[in-house]
Amino acid sequence: MILPYLVNPGNPDSDSNDKAQNIIGVIFEYITQKEVLFFMSTAVNKAIELETIHAVLSKDLADAVWSVDVKTLTYEYISRSIINISGYSAEEYIGQSVHKTMSQDTFGSVFKILSEEISSFESHQKKIRNMELELIHRTGRFYWVEIRAKLYKSPEGGLKVIGVSRDVTDRKKAEQEKEDTIVRLGKMIAENERLLKENRILTGLLPICSGCKRIRDDNNKWWPLEAYVREHTDADFTHTICTDCSEIFYK
């Protein structure tokens, strides 16, 4: 049973921050519907009280714990640690519309997934959902969070979402840089292969007709010289006239 620790944490010590983050990480793995109701009716209120007493501990958490009302899509509760992630204080977040905290594309995805989850919830298929969302920082820049969220019904009957958010912006940047590097390497490899192919064509022995000067390819097809070069390389031709031919045709 993990909830009694959250509700009655005792005197905080030097390991309080680690314990708090660990409890956030495991709560979704073992929590039952009964525990969810107990958590929201008792633990959240207790957490608010504890945050007043232990504000420093709350602000130093790496993750943010939150609760959203499904009907209004507004934040009903969020831990003080949100300021380290978003730049906004918990007081500024509470009562804020979910739509105003994220990009338009992200909100569209969230709204679609939430509709699906509500249908599953009403069919008694309760599950934890992991997502990566693009949110808006106080400075106006976009940042990424990984959330773990779950639907539940409050004692009053209202449908809520409880979740945990973790800033993964640095990880997303690293992933994007890796993808960009792979794309660049792919282009470089393709270009290298193209150059090698051209080099083999231009440096190898080409069977050429001694009469019409056509070139035979590997499929025994005979090509006019210009057509062969255009087909097998990126080279093209411009037409001019040499000195010898000029004397023949124009004098």
mmCIF file of C-alpha atoms in Angstrom:
data_model
loop_
_atom_site.group_PDB
_atom_site.id
_atom_site.type_symbol
_atom_site.label_atom_id
_atom_site.label_comp_id
_atom_site.label_asym_id
_atom_site.label_seq_id
_atom_site.Cartn_x
_atom_site.Cartn_y
_atom_site.Cartn_z
ATOM 1 C CA MET A 1 0.000 0.000 0.000
ATOM 2 C CA ILE A 2 1.716 3.194 -1.139
ATOM 3 C CA LEU A 3 -0.861 5.905 -0.452
ATOM 4 C CA PRO A 4 -0.476 6.031 3.332
ATOM 5 C CA TYR A 5 3.109 7.220 2.828
ATOM 6 C CA LEU A 6 1.942 10.086 0.619
ATOM 7 C CA VAL A 7 -0.760 11.117 3.054
ATOM 8 C CA ASN A 8 1.416 10.677 6.166
ATOM 9 C CA PRO A 9 4.976 11.310 5.040
ATOM 10 C CA GLY A 10 6.277 12.138 8.496
ATOM 11 C CA ASN A 11 9.093 14.561 9.045
ATOM 12 C CA PRO A 12 10.939 15.348 5.799
ATOM 13 C CA ASP A 13 14.627 14.505 5.798
ATOM 14 C CA SER A 14 17.468 14.708 3.277
ATOM 15 C CA ASP A 15 15.879 11.895 1.229
ATOM 16 C CA SER A 16 12.469 13.572 1.024
ATOM 17 C CA ASN A 17 12.889 14.784 -2.531
ATOM 18 C CA ASP A 18 13.959 11.331 -3.796
ATOM 19 C CA LYS A 19 11.083 9.658 -1.966
ATOM 20 C CA ALA A 20 8.577 12.135 -3.360
ATOM 21 C CA GLN A 21 9.741 11.580 -6.950
ATOM 22 C CA ASN A 22 9.792 7.786 -6.497
ATOM 23 C CA ILE A 23 6.235 7.800 -5.146
ATOM 24 C CA ILE A 24 5.068 9.763 -8.178
ATOM 25 C CA GLY A 25 6.720 7.279 -10.514
ATOM 26 C CA VAL A 26 5.203 4.135 -9.024
ATOM 27 C CA ILE A 27 1.757 5.330 -7.997
ATOM 28 C CA PHE A 28 0.250 4.623 -11.411
ATOM 29 C CA GLU A 29 1.593 1.073 -11.545
ATOM 30 C CA TYR A 30 -0.264 -0.180 -8.486
ATOM 31 C CA ILE A 31 -3.105 2.222 -7.932
ATOM 32 C CA THR A 32 -6.676 0.857 -7.878
ATOM 33 C CA GLN A 33 -9.904 2.753 -8.484
ATOM 34 C CA LYS A 34 -10.609 2.802 -4.756
ATOM 35 C CA GLU A 35 -7.162 4.229 -4.074
ATOM 36 C CA VAL A 36 -7.668 6.899 -6.747
ATOM 37 C CA LEU A 37 -10.803 8.126 -5.014
ATOM 38 C CA PHE A 38 -9.039 8.087 -1.686
ATOM 39 C CA PHE A 39 -6.053 9.878 -3.176
ATOM 40 C CA MET A 40 -8.110 12.696 -4.683
ATOM 41 C CA SER A 41 -10.393 13.180 -1.699
ATOM 42 C CA THR A 42 -7.645 13.086 0.919
ATOM 43 C CA ALA A 43 -4.115 13.095 -0.432
ATOM 44 C CA VAL A 44 -4.419 16.096 -2.752
ATOM 45 C CA ASN A 45 -5.810 18.252 0.032
ATOM 46 C CA LYS A 46 -3.045 17.003 2.278
ATOM 47 C CA ALA A 47 -0.476 17.711 -0.448
ATOM 48 C CA ILE A 48 -1.678 21.312 -0.696
ATOM 49 C CA GLU A 49 -1.262 21.664 3.044
ATOM 50 C CA LEU A 50 2.190 20.093 2.895
ATOM 51 C CA GLU A 51 3.248 22.388 0.055
ATOM 52 C CA THR A 52 2.549 25.386 2.247
ATOM 53 C CA ILE A 53 4.815 23.936 4.923
ATOM 54 C CA HIS A 54 7.417 22.397 2.624
ATOM 55 C CA ALA A 55 7.357 24.740 -0.403
ATOM 56 C CA VAL A 56 11.062 24.209 -1.113
ATOM 57 C CA LEU A 57 10.606 20.447 -1.403
ATOM 58 C CA SER A 58 7.691 20.870 -3.795
ATOM 59 C CA LYS A 59 9.525 23.293 -6.053
ATOM 60 C CA ASP A 60 12.549 21.007 -6.286
ATOM 61 C CA LEU A 61 10.591 18.037 -7.673
ATOM 62 C CA ALA A 62 11.555 17.092 -11.214
ATOM 63 C CA ASP A 63 7.960 16.176 -12.119
ATOM 64 C CA ALA A 64 4.664 18.033 -11.832
ATOM 65 C CA VAL A 65 1.528 16.334 -10.486
ATOM 66 C CA TRP A 66 -1.792 17.679 -11.742
ATOM 67 C CA SER A 67 -5.529 17.125 -11.942
ATOM 68 C CA VAL A 68 -7.790 18.314 -14.786
ATOM 69 C CA ASP A 69 -11.579 18.519 -14.844
ATOM 70 C CA VAL A 70 -12.773 16.729 -18.007
ATOM 71 C CA LYS A 71 -15.957 18.799 -18.353
ATOM 72 C CA THR A 72 -14.233 22.195 -18.361
ATOM 73 C CA LEU A 73 -10.728 21.037 -19.411
ATOM 74 C CA THR A 74 -9.186 23.269 -16.758
ATOM 75 C CA TYR A 75 -6.510 22.528 -14.161
ATOM 76 C CA GLU A 76 -7.978 21.979 -10.700
ATOM 77 C CA TYR A 77 -4.664 21.248 -9.033
ATOM 78 C CA ILE A 78 -0.977 21.290 -9.973
ATOM 79 C CA SER A 79 2.140 20.983 -7.819
ATOM 80 C CA ARG A 80 4.466 23.942 -7.312
ATOM 81 C CA SER A 81 7.200 22.170 -9.274
ATOM 82 C CA ILE A 82 5.413 23.228 -12.478
ATOM 83 C CA ILE A 83 7.269 26.551 -12.312
ATOM 84 C CA ASN A 84 10.552 24.720 -12.992
ATOM 85 C CA ILE A 85 9.058 23.176 -16.114
ATOM 86 C CA SER A 86 6.796 25.855 -17.591
ATOM 87 C CA GLY A 87 7.882 29.117 -16.003
ATOM 88 C CA TYR A 88 4.339 29.566 -14.647
ATOM 89 C CA SER A 89 3.501 29.258 -10.965
ATOM 90 C CA ALA A 90 0.969 26.746 -9.681
ATOM 91 C CA GLU A 91 -1.390 29.609 -8.837
ATOM 92 C CA GLU A 92 -1.261 30.794 -12.458
ATOM 93 C CA TYR A 93 -1.931 27.280 -13.766
ATOM 94 C CA ILE A 94 -4.923 26.448 -11.556
ATOM 95 C CA GLY A 95 -8.130 27.414 -13.350
ATOM 96 C CA GLN A 96 -6.248 27.743 -16.649
ATOM 97 C CA SER A 97 -7.659 26.074 -19.771
ATOM 98 C CA VAL A 98 -5.633 23.131 -21.032
ATOM 99 C CA HIS A 99 -5.951 24.562 -24.539
ATOM 100 C CA LYS A 100 -3.980 27.688 -23.612
ATOM 101 C CA THR A 101 -1.003 25.701 -22.304
ATOM 102 C CA MET A 102 -0.188 23.714 -25.453
ATOM 103 C CA SER A 103 0.297 24.046 -29.199
ATOM 104 C CA GLN A 104 -2.719 23.806 -31.499
ATOM 105 C CA ASP A 105 -1.618 20.473 -32.985
ATOM 106 C CA THR A 106 -1.014 19.009 -29.534
ATOM 107 C CA PHE A 107 -4.445 20.084 -28.290
ATOM 108 C CA GLY A 108 -6.081 18.449 -31.313
ATOM 109 C CA SER A 109 -4.301 15.180 -30.551
ATOM 110 C CA VAL A 110 -5.109 15.385 -26.833
ATOM 111 C CA PHE A 111 -8.790 16.075 -27.495
ATOM 112 C CA LYS A 112 -9.018 13.061 -29.831
ATOM 113 C CA ILE A 113 -7.244 10.725 -27.406
ATOM 114 C CA LEU A 114 -9.313 11.987 -24.470
ATOM 115 C CA SER A 115 -12.525 11.204 -26.362
ATOM 116 C CA GLU A 116 -11.266 7.670 -26.998
ATOM 117 C CA GLU A 117 -10.246 7.239 -23.370
ATOM 118 C CA ILE A 118 -13.653 8.407 -22.113
ATOM 119 C CA SER A 119 -15.351 5.771 -24.279
ATOM 120 C CA SER A 120 -12.986 3.109 -22.929
ATOM 121 C CA PHE A 121 -13.515 4.318 -19.361
ATOM 122 C CA GLU A 122 -17.285 4.076 -19.721
ATOM 123 C CA SER A 123 -16.760 0.527 -20.963
ATOM 124 C CA HIS A 124 -14.802 -0.182 -17.743
ATOM 125 C CA GLN A 125 -11.458 -0.317 -19.577
ATOM 126 C CA LYS A 126 -9.307 1.746 -17.239
ATOM 127 C CA LYS A 127 -5.677 2.218 -18.180
ATOM 128 C CA ILE A 128 -2.703 4.536 -17.850
ATOM 129 C CA ARG A 129 -1.853 6.541 -20.952
ATOM 130 C CA ASN A 130 1.682 7.703 -21.826
ATOM 131 C CA MET A 131 2.044 10.658 -24.188
ATOM 132 C CA GLU A 132 4.545 13.278 -25.293
ATOM 133 C CA LEU A 133 3.057 16.764 -25.584
ATOM 134 C CA GLU A 134 4.358 20.062 -26.958
ATOM 135 C CA LEU A 135 3.521 22.838 -24.490
ATOM 136 C CA ILE A 136 4.028 26.603 -24.360
ATOM 137 C CA HIS A 137 6.577 28.024 -21.921
ATOM 138 C CA ARG A 138 6.090 31.363 -20.186
ATOM 139 C CA THR A 139 8.823 32.790 -22.458
ATOM 140 C CA GLY A 140 6.776 31.865 -25.534
ATOM 141 C CA ARG A 141 8.987 28.996 -26.658
ATOM 142 C CA PHE A 142 7.703 25.468 -27.087
ATOM 143 C CA TYR A 143 8.894 22.644 -24.853
ATOM 144 C CA TRP A 144 8.126 18.934 -24.557
ATOM 145 C CA VAL A 145 6.770 16.932 -21.632
ATOM 146 C CA GLU A 146 6.146 13.248 -21.178
ATOM 147 C CA ILE A 147 2.938 12.602 -19.250
ATOM 148 C CA ARG A 148 1.401 9.586 -17.568
ATOM 149 C CA ALA A 149 -2.304 10.093 -17.014
ATOM 150 C CA LYS A 150 -5.409 8.224 -15.972
ATOM 151 C CA LEU A 151 -9.148 8.933 -15.882
ATOM 152 C CA TYR A 152 -11.134 8.564 -12.664
ATOM 153 C CA LYS A 153 -14.448 9.587 -11.167
ATOM 154 C CA SER A 154 -14.393 11.865 -8.147
ATOM 155 C CA PRO A 155 -16.601 11.109 -5.109
ATOM 156 C CA GLU A 156 -18.976 13.778 -6.438
ATOM 157 C CA GLY A 157 -19.289 11.900 -9.736
ATOM 158 C CA GLY A 158 -17.286 14.262 -11.930
ATOM 159 C CA LEU A 159 -14.834 12.817 -14.428
ATOM 160 C CA LYS A 160 -11.212 13.886 -13.862
ATOM 161 C CA VAL A 161 -7.762 13.226 -15.265
ATOM 162 C CA ILE A 162 -4.858 12.797 -12.855
ATOM 163 C CA GLY A 163 -1.368 12.863 -14.281
ATOM 164 C CA VAL A 164 2.350 13.434 -13.907
ATOM 165 C CA SER A 165 4.410 15.570 -16.313
ATOM 166 C CA ARG A 166 8.168 15.423 -16.858
ATOM 167 C CA ASP A 167 10.197 17.823 -19.012
ATOM 168 C CA VAL A 168 11.811 15.874 -21.879
ATOM 169 C CA THR A 169 12.807 18.823 -24.083
ATOM 170 C CA ASP A 170 16.506 17.970 -24.011
ATOM 171 C CA ARG A 171 15.759 14.362 -24.919
ATOM 172 C CA LYS A 172 13.527 15.426 -27.830
ATOM 173 C CA LYS A 173 16.248 17.755 -29.116
ATOM 174 C CA ALA A 174 18.791 14.932 -28.960
ATOM 175 C CA GLU A 175 16.399 12.611 -30.817
ATOM 176 C CA GLN A 176 15.799 15.244 -33.514
ATOM 177 C CA GLU A 177 19.524 15.851 -33.912
ATOM 178 C CA LYS A 178 20.034 12.097 -34.265
ATOM 179 C CA GLU A 179 17.337 11.889 -36.946
ATOM 180 C CA ASP A 180 18.829 14.869 -38.815
ATOM 181 C CA THR A 181 22.254 13.236 -38.677
ATOM 182 C CA ILE A 182 20.867 9.974 -40.068
ATOM 183 C CA VAL A 183 19.196 11.870 -42.923
ATOM 184 C CA ARG A 184 22.422 13.732 -43.729
ATOM 185 C CA LEU A 185 24.417 10.501 -43.663
ATOM 186 C CA GLY A 186 21.866 8.854 -45.935
ATOM 187 C CA LYS A 187 22.213 11.678 -48.457
ATOM 188 C CA MET A 188 25.996 11.499 -48.265
ATOM 189 C CA ILE A 189 25.962 7.728 -48.815
ATOM 190 C CA ALA A 190 23.585 8.087 -51.766
ATOM 191 C CA GLU A 191 25.785 10.779 -53.305
ATOM 192 C CA ASN A 192 28.875 8.647 -52.763
ATOM 193 C CA GLU A 193 27.240 5.679 -54.459
ATOM 194 C CA ARG A 194 26.194 7.883 -57.372
ATOM 195 C CA LEU A 195 29.741 9.173 -57.812
ATOM 196 C CA LEU A 196 31.160 5.657 -57.624
ATOM 197 C CA LYS A 197 28.701 4.514 -60.287
ATOM 198 C CA GLU A 198 29.669 7.406 -62.559
ATOM 199 C CA ASN A 199 33.321 6.701 -61.933
ATOM 200 C CA ARG A 200 32.890 3.048 -62.946
ATOM 201 C CA ILE A 201 31.052 4.110 -66.092
ATOM 202 C CA LEU A 202 33.520 6.759 -67.140
ATOM 203 C CA THR A 203 36.717 4.915 -66.247
ATOM 204 C CA GLY A 204 35.774 1.427 -67.452
ATOM 205 C CA LEU A 205 36.053 -0.015 -70.960
ATOM 206 C CA LEU A 206 32.990 0.874 -73.035
ATOM 207 C CA PRO A 207 32.130 -1.219 -76.108
ATOM 208 C CA ILE A 208 31.671 1.382 -78.859
ATOM 209 C CA CYS A 209 30.735 0.781 -82.492
ATOM 210 C CA SER A 210 33.637 1.667 -84.765
ATOM 211 C CA GLY A 211 31.173 2.790 -87.417
ATOM 212 C CA CYS A 212 28.299 4.769 -85.832
ATOM 213 C CA LYS A 213 30.015 5.310 -82.454
ATOM 214 C CA ARG A 214 27.058 3.963 -80.453
ATOM 215 C CA ILE A 215 27.795 2.458 -77.040
ATOM 216 C CA ARG A 216 26.550 -0.948 -75.893
ATOM 217 C CA ASP A 217 25.307 -1.265 -72.291
ATOM 218 C CA ASP A 218 25.181 -4.366 -70.060
ATOM 219 C CA ASN A 219 21.782 -5.310 -71.548
ATOM 220 C CA ASN A 220 23.201 -5.320 -75.095
ATOM 221 C CA LYS A 221 21.314 -2.160 -75.940
ATOM 222 C CA TRP A 222 23.091 0.270 -78.266
ATOM 223 C CA TRP A 223 22.969 3.942 -77.255
ATOM 224 C CA PRO A 224 23.975 7.094 -79.092
ATOM 225 C CA LEU A 225 26.949 8.569 -77.269
ATOM 226 C CA GLU A 226 25.114 11.592 -75.905
ATOM 227 C CA ALA A 227 22.084 9.547 -74.802
ATOM 228 C CA TYR A 228 24.302 7.018 -73.013
ATOM 229 C CA VAL A 229 26.137 9.694 -71.031
ATOM 230 C CA ARG A 230 22.889 11.455 -70.073
ATOM 231 C CA GLU A 231 21.270 8.187 -68.959
ATOM 232 C CA HIS A 232 24.146 6.874 -66.898
ATOM 233 C CA THR A 233 25.583 10.097 -65.412
ATOM 234 C CA ASP A 234 24.471 13.560 -64.364
ATOM 235 C CA ALA A 235 26.488 15.077 -67.204
ATOM 236 C CA ASP A 236 24.843 16.880 -70.107
ATOM 237 C CA PHE A 237 26.003 18.308 -73.425
ATOM 238 C CA THR A 238 26.243 21.769 -74.894
ATOM 239 C CA HIS A 239 26.911 22.047 -78.601
ATOM 240 C CA THR A 240 29.583 24.144 -80.202
ATOM 241 C CA ILE A 241 32.024 23.556 -83.035
ATOM 242 C CA CYS A 242 35.732 22.858 -82.955
ATOM 243 C CA THR A 243 38.354 24.713 -84.987
ATOM 244 C CA ASP A 244 38.887 21.887 -87.488
ATOM 245 C CA CYS A 245 35.174 21.496 -88.222
ATOM 246 C CA SER A 246 34.758 25.235 -88.428
ATOM 247 C CA GLU A 247 37.286 25.374 -91.216
ATOM 248 C CA ILE A 248 35.489 22.573 -93.067
ATOM 249 C CA PHE A 249 31.933 23.870 -92.794
ATOM 250 C CA TYR A 250 32.364 27.621 -92.751
ATOM 251 C CA LYS A 251 35.243 28.255 -95.170
#
